PDB file of C-alpha atoms in Angstrom:
ATOM      1  CA  UNK T   1      -0.130   0.162   0.099  1.00  0.00           C
ATOM      2  CA  UNK T   2       1.492   3.566  -0.871  1.00  0.00           C
ATOM      3  CA  UNK T   3       3.652   2.417  -3.447  1.00  0.00           C
ATOM      4  CA  UNK T   4       3.142   5.660  -5.790  1.00  0.00           C
ATOM      5  CA  UNK T   5       2.922   9.326  -4.997  1.00  0.00           C
ATOM      6  CA  UNK T   6       3.139  12.814  -6.117  1.00  0.00           C
ATOM      7  CA  UNK T   7       5.094  16.202  -5.068  1.00  0.00           C
ATOM      8  CA  UNK T   8       3.372  19.137  -6.922  1.00  0.00           C
ATOM      9  CA  UNK T   9       4.083  21.309  -4.641  1.00  0.00           C
ATOM     10  CA  UNK T  10       7.210  23.701  -4.810  1.00  0.00           C
ATOM     11  CA  UNK T  11      10.199  22.729  -2.649  1.00  0.00           C
ATOM     12  CA  UNK T  12      10.388  26.019  -1.346  1.00  0.00           C
ATOM     13  CA  UNK T  13       6.717  26.217  -0.230  1.00  0.00           C
ATOM     14  CA  UNK T  14       7.018  22.373   1.702  1.00  0.00           C
ATOM     15  CA  UNK T  15       9.931  23.667   3.579  1.00  0.00           C
ATOM     16  CA  UNK T  16       7.558  26.904   4.629  1.00  0.00           C
ATOM     17  CA  UNK T  17       4.835  25.088   5.691  1.00  0.00           C
ATOM     18  CA  UNK T  18       6.436  23.060   7.869  1.00  0.00           C
ATOM     19  CA  UNK T  19       8.783  25.581   9.403  1.00  0.00           C
ATOM     20  CA  UNK T  20      11.757  23.564   8.036  1.00  0.00           C
ATOM     21  CA  UNK T  21      15.168  24.894   6.441  1.00  0.00           C
ATOM     22  CA  UNK T  22      15.333  24.244   3.103  1.00  0.00           C
ATOM     23  CA  UNK T  23      18.194  21.264   2.299  1.00  0.00           C
ATOM     24  CA  UNK T  24      20.530  22.059  -0.836  1.00  0.00           C
ATOM     25  CA  UNK T  25      19.993  18.137  -2.031  1.00  0.00           C
ATOM     26  CA  UNK T  26      16.132  18.046  -2.091  1.00  0.00           C
ATOM     27  CA  UNK T  27      14.644  16.323  -5.267  1.00  0.00           C
ATOM     28  CA  UNK T  28      13.232  18.480  -8.162  1.00  0.00           C
ATOM     29  CA  UNK T  29       9.159  18.745  -7.558  1.00  0.00           C
ATOM     30  CA  UNK T  30       7.172  18.154  -9.424  1.00  0.00           C
ATOM     31  CA  UNK T  31       7.039  14.943  -9.797  1.00  0.00           C
ATOM     32  CA  UNK T  32       4.450  12.973 -10.893  1.00  0.00           C
ATOM     33  CA  UNK T  33       5.350   9.682 -10.529  1.00  0.00           C
ATOM     34  CA  UNK T  34       7.437   8.962  -7.223  1.00  0.00           C
ATOM     35  CA  UNK T  35       8.270   5.329  -6.941  1.00  0.00           C
ATOM     36  CA  UNK T  36      10.633   3.206  -4.214  1.00  0.00           C
ATOM     37  CA  UNK T  37      13.912   3.676  -4.421  1.00  0.00           C
ATOM     38  CA  UNK T  38      13.630   6.979  -5.120  1.00  0.00           C
ATOM     39  CA  UNK T  39      14.733  10.273  -3.292  1.00  0.00           C
ATOM     40  CA  UNK T  40      12.140  12.127  -1.478  1.00  0.00           C
ATOM     41  CA  UNK T  41      11.955  15.508   0.018  1.00  0.00           C
ATOM     42  CA  UNK T  42      11.705  14.434   4.438  1.00  0.00           C
ATOM     43  CA  UNK T  43      10.729  16.567   7.118  1.00  0.00           C
ATOM     44  CA  UNK T  44      12.973  16.239  10.146  1.00  0.00           C
ATOM     45  CA  UNK T  45      13.540  17.955  13.746  1.00  0.00           C
ATOM     46  CA  UNK T  46      16.570  16.050  15.559  1.00  0.00           C
ATOM     47  CA  UNK T  47      18.267  19.717  15.369  1.00  0.00           C
ATOM     48  CA  UNK T  48      15.736  21.584  14.323  1.00  0.00           C
ATOM     49  CA  UNK T  49      13.150  20.776  11.607  1.00  0.00           C
ATOM     50  CA  UNK T  50      14.655  20.583   7.773  1.00  0.00           C
ATOM     51  CA  UNK T  51      13.421  19.587   4.475  1.00  0.00           C
ATOM     52  CA  UNK T  52      16.664  16.732   3.105  1.00  0.00           C
ATOM     53  CA  UNK T  53      16.394  14.470   0.413  1.00  0.00           C
ATOM     54  CA  UNK T  54      16.339  10.418   1.323  1.00  0.00           C
ATOM     55  CA  UNK T  55      15.938   7.066  -0.022  1.00  0.00           C
ATOM     56  CA  UNK T  56      12.468   6.068  -0.354  1.00  0.00           C
ATOM     57  CA  UNK T  57      13.035   2.157   1.423  1.00  0.00           C
ATOM     58  CA  UNK T  58      14.092   1.797   4.461  1.00  0.00           C
ATOM     59  CA  UNK T  59      17.460  -0.202   5.349  1.00  0.00           C
ATOM     60  CA  UNK T  60      17.229  -2.263   8.463  1.00  0.00           C
ATOM     61  CA  UNK T  61      20.835  -2.210  10.029  1.00  0.00           C
ATOM     62  CA  UNK T  62      22.093  -5.486   9.386  1.00  0.00           C
ATOM     63  CA  UNK T  63      21.245  -5.560   5.459  1.00  0.00           C
ATOM     64  CA  UNK T  64      24.979  -5.951   4.385  1.00  0.00           C
ATOM     65  CA  UNK T  65      24.025  -4.361   1.059  1.00  0.00           C
ATOM     66  CA  UNK T  66      20.448  -2.249  -0.038  1.00  0.00           C
ATOM     67  CA  UNK T  67      19.270  -4.753  -2.262  1.00  0.00           C
ATOM     68  CA  UNK T  68      20.144  -7.457   1.012  1.00  0.00           C
ATOM     69  CA  UNK T  69      16.158  -7.792   1.686  1.00  0.00           C
ATOM     70  CA  UNK T  70      12.962  -7.222   1.247  1.00  0.00           C
ATOM     71  CA  UNK T  71      12.548  -3.346  -0.204  1.00  0.00           C
ATOM     72  CA  UNK T  72      10.915  -2.285   2.667  1.00  0.00           C
ATOM     73  CA  UNK T  73       8.731   1.235   2.239  1.00  0.00           C
ATOM     74  CA  UNK T  74       5.709   0.664   4.373  1.00  0.00           C
ATOM     75  CA  UNK T  75       5.784   0.229   8.272  1.00  0.00           C
ATOM     76  CA  UNK T  76       2.329  -1.374   9.939  1.00  0.00           C
ATOM     77  CA  UNK T  77       1.345   0.671  12.636  1.00  0.00           C
ATOM     78  CA  UNK T  78      -0.422  -2.611  14.519  1.00  0.00           C
ATOM     79  CA  UNK T  79       3.823  -4.319  13.916  1.00  0.00           C
ATOM     80  CA  UNK T  80       6.483  -0.956  14.045  1.00  0.00           C
ATOM     81  CA  UNK T  81       6.721  -0.697  17.763  1.00  0.00           C
ATOM     82  CA  UNK T  82       7.420  -4.362  18.078  1.00  0.00           C
ATOM     83  CA  UNK T  83       9.588  -5.608  14.785  1.00  0.00           C
ATOM     84  CA  UNK T  84      13.333  -5.145  15.051  1.00  0.00           C
ATOM     85  CA  UNK T  85      13.597  -3.395  11.711  1.00  0.00           C
ATOM     86  CA  UNK T  86      11.320  -0.086  12.930  1.00  0.00           C
ATOM     87  CA  UNK T  87      11.560  -0.638  16.820  1.00  0.00           C
ATOM     88  CA  UNK T  88      14.034   1.725  17.024  1.00  0.00           C
ATOM     89  CA  UNK T  89      12.942   4.456  14.888  1.00  0.00           C
ATOM     90  CA  UNK T  90       9.452   4.550  15.847  1.00  0.00           C
ATOM     91  CA  UNK T  91      10.892   5.431  19.546  1.00  0.00           C
ATOM     92  CA  UNK T  92      13.451   7.914  18.373  1.00  0.00           C
ATOM     93  CA  UNK T  93      13.853   9.275  14.605  1.00  0.00           C
ATOM     94  CA  UNK T  94      10.606   9.692  12.972  1.00  0.00           C
ATOM     95  CA  UNK T  95       9.630  11.757  10.112  1.00  0.00           C
ATOM     96  CA  UNK T  96       7.153  13.668   7.616  1.00  0.00           C
ATOM     97  CA  UNK T  97       6.896  12.493   4.349  1.00  0.00           C
ATOM     98  CA  UNK T  98       5.054  15.560   2.478  1.00  0.00           C
ATOM     99  CA  UNK T  99       3.110  14.481  -0.822  1.00  0.00           C
ATOM    100  CA  UNK T 100       0.778  15.952  -2.450  1.00  0.00           C
ATOM    101  CA  UNK T 101      -1.386  13.009  -3.254  1.00  0.00           C
ATOM    102  CA  UNK T 102      -0.746   9.241  -4.042  1.00  0.00           C
ATOM    103  CA  UNK T 103      -1.782   6.206  -6.298  1.00  0.00           C
ATOM    104  CA  UNK T 104      -3.972   3.272  -4.692  1.00  0.00           C
ATOM    105  CA  UNK T 105      -4.752   0.413  -7.922  1.00  0.00           C
ATOM    106  CA  UNK T 106      -8.435  -1.578  -7.909  1.00  0.00           C
ATOM    107  CA  UNK T 107      -8.648  -4.655  -9.837  1.00  0.00           C
ATOM    108  CA  UNK T 108     -11.617  -5.286 -12.080  1.00  0.00           C
ATOM    109  CA  UNK T 109     -12.910  -7.811 -12.796  1.00  0.00           C
ATOM    110  CA  UNK T 110     -11.129  -8.998 -15.830  1.00  0.00           C
ATOM    111  CA  UNK T 111      -8.125  -8.632 -13.871  1.00  0.00           C
ATOM    112  CA  UNK T 112      -6.941  -5.529 -14.734  1.00  0.00           C
ATOM    113  CA  UNK T 113      -5.181  -2.490 -12.645  1.00  0.00           C
ATOM    114  CA  UNK T 114      -6.846   0.557 -12.737  1.00  0.00           C
ATOM    115  CA  UNK T 115      -5.317   3.413 -10.589  1.00  0.00           C
ATOM    116  CA  UNK T 116      -6.718   6.179  -8.687  1.00  0.00           C
ATOM    117  CA  UNK T 117      -4.978   8.960  -7.141  1.00  0.00           C
ATOM    118  CA  UNK T 118      -6.007  10.209  -3.847  1.00  0.00           C
ATOM    119  CA  UNK T 119      -5.479  13.938  -2.571  1.00  0.00           C
ATOM    120  CA  UNK T 120      -6.114  16.484   0.341  1.00  0.00           C
ATOM    121  CA  UNK T 121      -9.984  17.326   0.143  1.00  0.00           C
ATOM    122  CA  UNK T 122      -9.032  20.864   1.033  1.00  0.00           C
ATOM    123  CA  UNK T 123      -5.752  20.983  -1.749  1.00  0.00           C
ATOM    124  CA  UNK T 124      -3.103  21.597   1.110  1.00  0.00           C
ATOM    125  CA  UNK T 125       0.376  18.524   1.082  1.00  0.00           C
ATOM    126  CA  UNK T 126      -0.464  15.827   2.735  1.00  0.00           C
ATOM    127  CA  UNK T 127       1.883  14.883   5.619  1.00  0.00           C
ATOM    128  CA  UNK T 128       2.618  11.223   5.869  1.00  0.00           C
ATOM    129  CA  UNK T 129       3.822   9.625   9.002  1.00  0.00           C
ATOM    130  CA  UNK T 130       6.896   7.820   8.464  1.00  0.00           C
ATOM    131  CA  UNK T 131      10.305   6.388  10.370  1.00  0.00           C
ATOM    132  CA  UNK T 132      13.667   6.891   9.079  1.00  0.00           C
ATOM    133  CA  UNK T 133      17.261   5.703   9.685  1.00  0.00           C
ATOM    134  CA  UNK T 134      21.209   6.066   8.704  1.00  0.00           C
ATOM    135  CA  UNK T 135      22.371   2.879   7.247  1.00  0.00           C
ATOM    136  CA  UNK T 136      26.052   2.694   6.995  1.00  0.00           C
ATOM    137  CA  UNK T 137      27.983  -0.440   5.737  1.00  0.00           C
ATOM    138  CA  UNK T 138      31.543  -0.092   4.391  1.00  0.00           C
ATOM    139  CA  UNK T 139      31.727   3.795   3.836  1.00  0.00           C
ATOM    140  CA  UNK T 140      28.348   3.999   2.134  1.00  0.00           C
ATOM    141  CA  UNK T 141      25.839   6.164   4.216  1.00  0.00           C
ATOM    142  CA  UNK T 142      22.522   6.055   3.266  1.00  0.00           C
ATOM    143  CA  UNK T 143      19.437   8.011   5.179  1.00  0.00           C
ATOM    144  CA  UNK T 144      16.455   5.699   4.697  1.00  0.00           C
ATOM    145  CA  UNK T 145      12.996   6.224   5.149  1.00  0.00           C
ATOM    146  CA  UNK T 146       9.537   4.333   5.490  1.00  0.00           C
ATOM    147  CA  UNK T 147       6.087   5.755   5.156  1.00  0.00           C
ATOM    148  CA  UNK T 148       3.979   4.359   8.228  1.00  0.00           C
ATOM    149  CA  UNK T 149       0.381   2.811   7.370  1.00  0.00           C
ATOM    150  CA  UNK T 150      -2.775   1.708   9.127  1.00  0.00           C
ATOM    151  CA  UNK T 151      -5.758   0.275   8.433  1.00  0.00           C
ATOM    152  CA  UNK T 152      -8.390   1.872   5.895  1.00  0.00           C
ATOM    153  CA  UNK T 153     -10.644   4.714   7.005  1.00  0.00           C
ATOM    154  CA  UNK T 154     -13.711   6.001   5.630  1.00  0.00           C
ATOM    155  CA  UNK T 155     -12.246   8.006   2.683  1.00  0.00           C
ATOM    156  CA  UNK T 156      -9.516   4.455   1.611  1.00  0.00           C
ATOM    157  CA  UNK T 157     -12.012   1.150   2.835  1.00  0.00           C
ATOM    158  CA  UNK T 158     -14.173   0.795  -0.492  1.00  0.00           C
ATOM    159  CA  UNK T 159     -10.699   0.602  -2.302  1.00  0.00           C
ATOM    160  CA  UNK T 160      -7.985  -1.224  -0.583  1.00  0.00           C
ATOM    161  CA  UNK T 161      -7.552  -2.528   3.472  1.00  0.00           C
ATOM    162  CA  UNK T 162      -4.640  -0.391   4.396  1.00  0.00           C
ATOM    163  CA  UNK T 163      -3.848   3.915   3.526  1.00  0.00           C
ATOM    164  CA  UNK T 164      -1.028   5.920   4.780  1.00  0.00           C
ATOM    165  CA  UNK T 165      -0.985   7.577   8.265  1.00  0.00           C
ATOM    166  CA  UNK T 166      -2.169  11.072   7.095  1.00  0.00           C
ATOM    167  CA  UNK T 167      -1.144  13.751   9.731  1.00  0.00           C
ATOM    168  CA  UNK T 168      -2.895  16.564  10.485  1.00  0.00           C
ATOM    169  CA  UNK T 169      -0.925  19.861  11.416  1.00  0.00           C
ATOM    170  CA  UNK T 170      -1.306  20.098  14.908  1.00  0.00           C
ATOM    171  CA  UNK T 171      -0.387  16.882  15.174  1.00  0.00           C
ATOM    172  CA  UNK T 172       3.177  17.410  13.832  1.00  0.00           C
ATOM    173  CA  UNK T 173       5.377  18.417  16.903  1.00  0.00           C
ATOM    174  CA  UNK T 174       3.677  15.599  18.480  1.00  0.00           C
ATOM    175  CA  UNK T 175       5.010  12.963  15.661  1.00  0.00           C
ATOM    176  CA  UNK T 176       8.015  14.973  15.194  1.00  0.00           C
ATOM    177  CA  UNK T 177       9.432  14.044  18.672  1.00  0.00           C
ATOM    178  CA  UNK T 178       8.963  18.083  19.455  1.00  0.00           C
ATOM    179  CA  UNK T 179       6.049  17.914  21.957  1.00  0.00           C
ATOM    180  CA  UNK T 180       6.912  15.051  24.485  1.00  0.00           C
ATOM    181  CA  UNK T 181       6.000  11.444  24.164  1.00  0.00           C
ATOM    182  CA  UNK T 182       2.474   9.333  22.901  1.00  0.00           C
ATOM    183  CA  UNK T 183       2.853   9.775  19.282  1.00  0.00           C
ATOM    184  CA  UNK T 184       1.338   5.933  18.734  1.00  0.00           C
ATOM    185  CA  UNK T 185      -2.183   7.280  19.513  1.00  0.00           C
ATOM    186  CA  UNK T 186      -1.536   9.080  15.781  1.00  0.00           C
ATOM    187  CA  UNK T 187      -0.925   5.918  13.806  1.00  0.00           C
ATOM    188  CA  UNK T 188      -4.753   5.934  13.024  1.00  0.00           C
ATOM    189  CA  UNK T 189      -7.403   5.805   9.740  1.00  0.00           C
ATOM    190  CA  UNK T 190      -8.151   9.634   7.939  1.00  0.00           C
ATOM    191  CA  UNK T 191     -11.550  10.819   9.562  1.00  0.00           C
ATOM    192  CA  UNK T 192     -13.906  11.233   6.666  1.00  0.00           C
ATOM    193  CA  UNK T 193     -14.168  13.656   3.914  1.00  0.00           C
ATOM    194  CA  UNK T 194     -10.206  14.523   4.645  1.00  0.00           C
ATOM    195  CA  UNK T 195      -9.370  12.786   1.030  1.00  0.00           C
ATOM    196  CA  UNK T 196     -11.222  12.087  -2.412  1.00  0.00           C
ATOM    197  CA  UNK T 197      -9.687  10.327  -5.390  1.00  0.00           C
ATOM    198  CA  UNK T 198     -10.495  10.223  -8.920  1.00  0.00           C
ATOM    199  CA  UNK T 199      -9.946   7.516 -11.733  1.00  0.00           C
ATOM    200  CA  UNK T 200      -6.849   7.931 -13.531  1.00  0.00           C
ATOM    201  CA  UNK T 201      -4.926   6.681 -16.594  1.00  0.00           C
ATOM    202  CA  UNK T 202      -3.428   3.034 -16.526  1.00  0.00           C
ATOM    203  CA  UNK T 203      -0.383   5.090 -18.213  1.00  0.00           C
ATOM    204  CA  UNK T 204       0.510   5.424 -13.971  1.00  0.00           C
ATOM    205  CA  UNK T 205       0.944   1.547 -13.813  1.00  0.00           C
ATOM    206  CA  UNK T 206       4.502   2.404 -15.652  1.00  0.00           C
ATOM    207  CA  UNK T 207       7.150   3.433 -12.931  1.00  0.00           C
ATOM    208  CA  UNK T 208       8.944   5.246 -16.095  1.00  0.00           C
ATOM    209  CA  UNK T 209       5.418   7.100 -16.905  1.00  0.00           C
ATOM    210  CA  UNK T 210       6.030  11.148 -15.761  1.00  0.00           C
ATOM    211  CA  UNK T 211       4.439  13.848 -16.075  1.00  0.00           C
ATOM    212  CA  UNK T 212       1.185  15.960 -15.155  1.00  0.00           C
ATOM    213  CA  UNK T 213      -1.202  14.347 -17.285  1.00  0.00           C
ATOM    214  CA  UNK T 214      -1.312  10.929 -14.811  1.00  0.00           C
ATOM    215  CA  UNK T 215      -3.029  12.807 -12.067  1.00  0.00           C
ATOM    216  CA  UNK T 216      -5.465  14.038 -14.867  1.00  0.00           C
ATOM    217  CA  UNK T 217      -9.156  12.408 -14.438  1.00  0.00           C
ATOM    218  CA  UNK T 218     -10.407  10.190 -16.761  1.00  0.00           C
ATOM    219  CA  UNK T 219     -13.951   8.091 -16.939  1.00  0.00           C
ATOM    220  CA  UNK T 220     -14.007   5.198 -14.358  1.00  0.00           C
TER     221      UNK T 220
END
């Protein structure tokens, strides 16, 4: 779940929204088909808020190479605190992964994969709850992240059983560790009406596709 997303808002606008220092290594925006293993913009608050680049694909400390095990792009909220790969990160290095929207797929009666595009109904950027950590082996260092997922809420349940944890602005300090403990309560489905969606062209099924036409509505 949440295997592709977009960022159409400028990096400068995202940094201003989160009151974060703008990094000089950020991937360009807009991007209409962000895929796993690519670099994404991430908000951290370890030494003040920063908008910085990370690899989307969390690497546990025991991986000897970036391809040593399964590609981890999501972390389930119900097991994140117990899984050895995530339990330290969810306590110490939580982050926010900004997005303008994300894609989810529905399987038709004939087996075709039909993409839908989800955005906030208020047109604001989404703030995905995330975790991150630095992976280092033999001189190679990568900052890597994953999106936290939870059970589908009323906006998603008809299409898929999982959705990304989408944080509201008032909850950003708690998730980033700026407002004490107790962030676990934030790992919940989005409230009814927060997200809307529309069908988009199957061109986005290719991870090589790009361009604004990918998010344009088509007849369902």
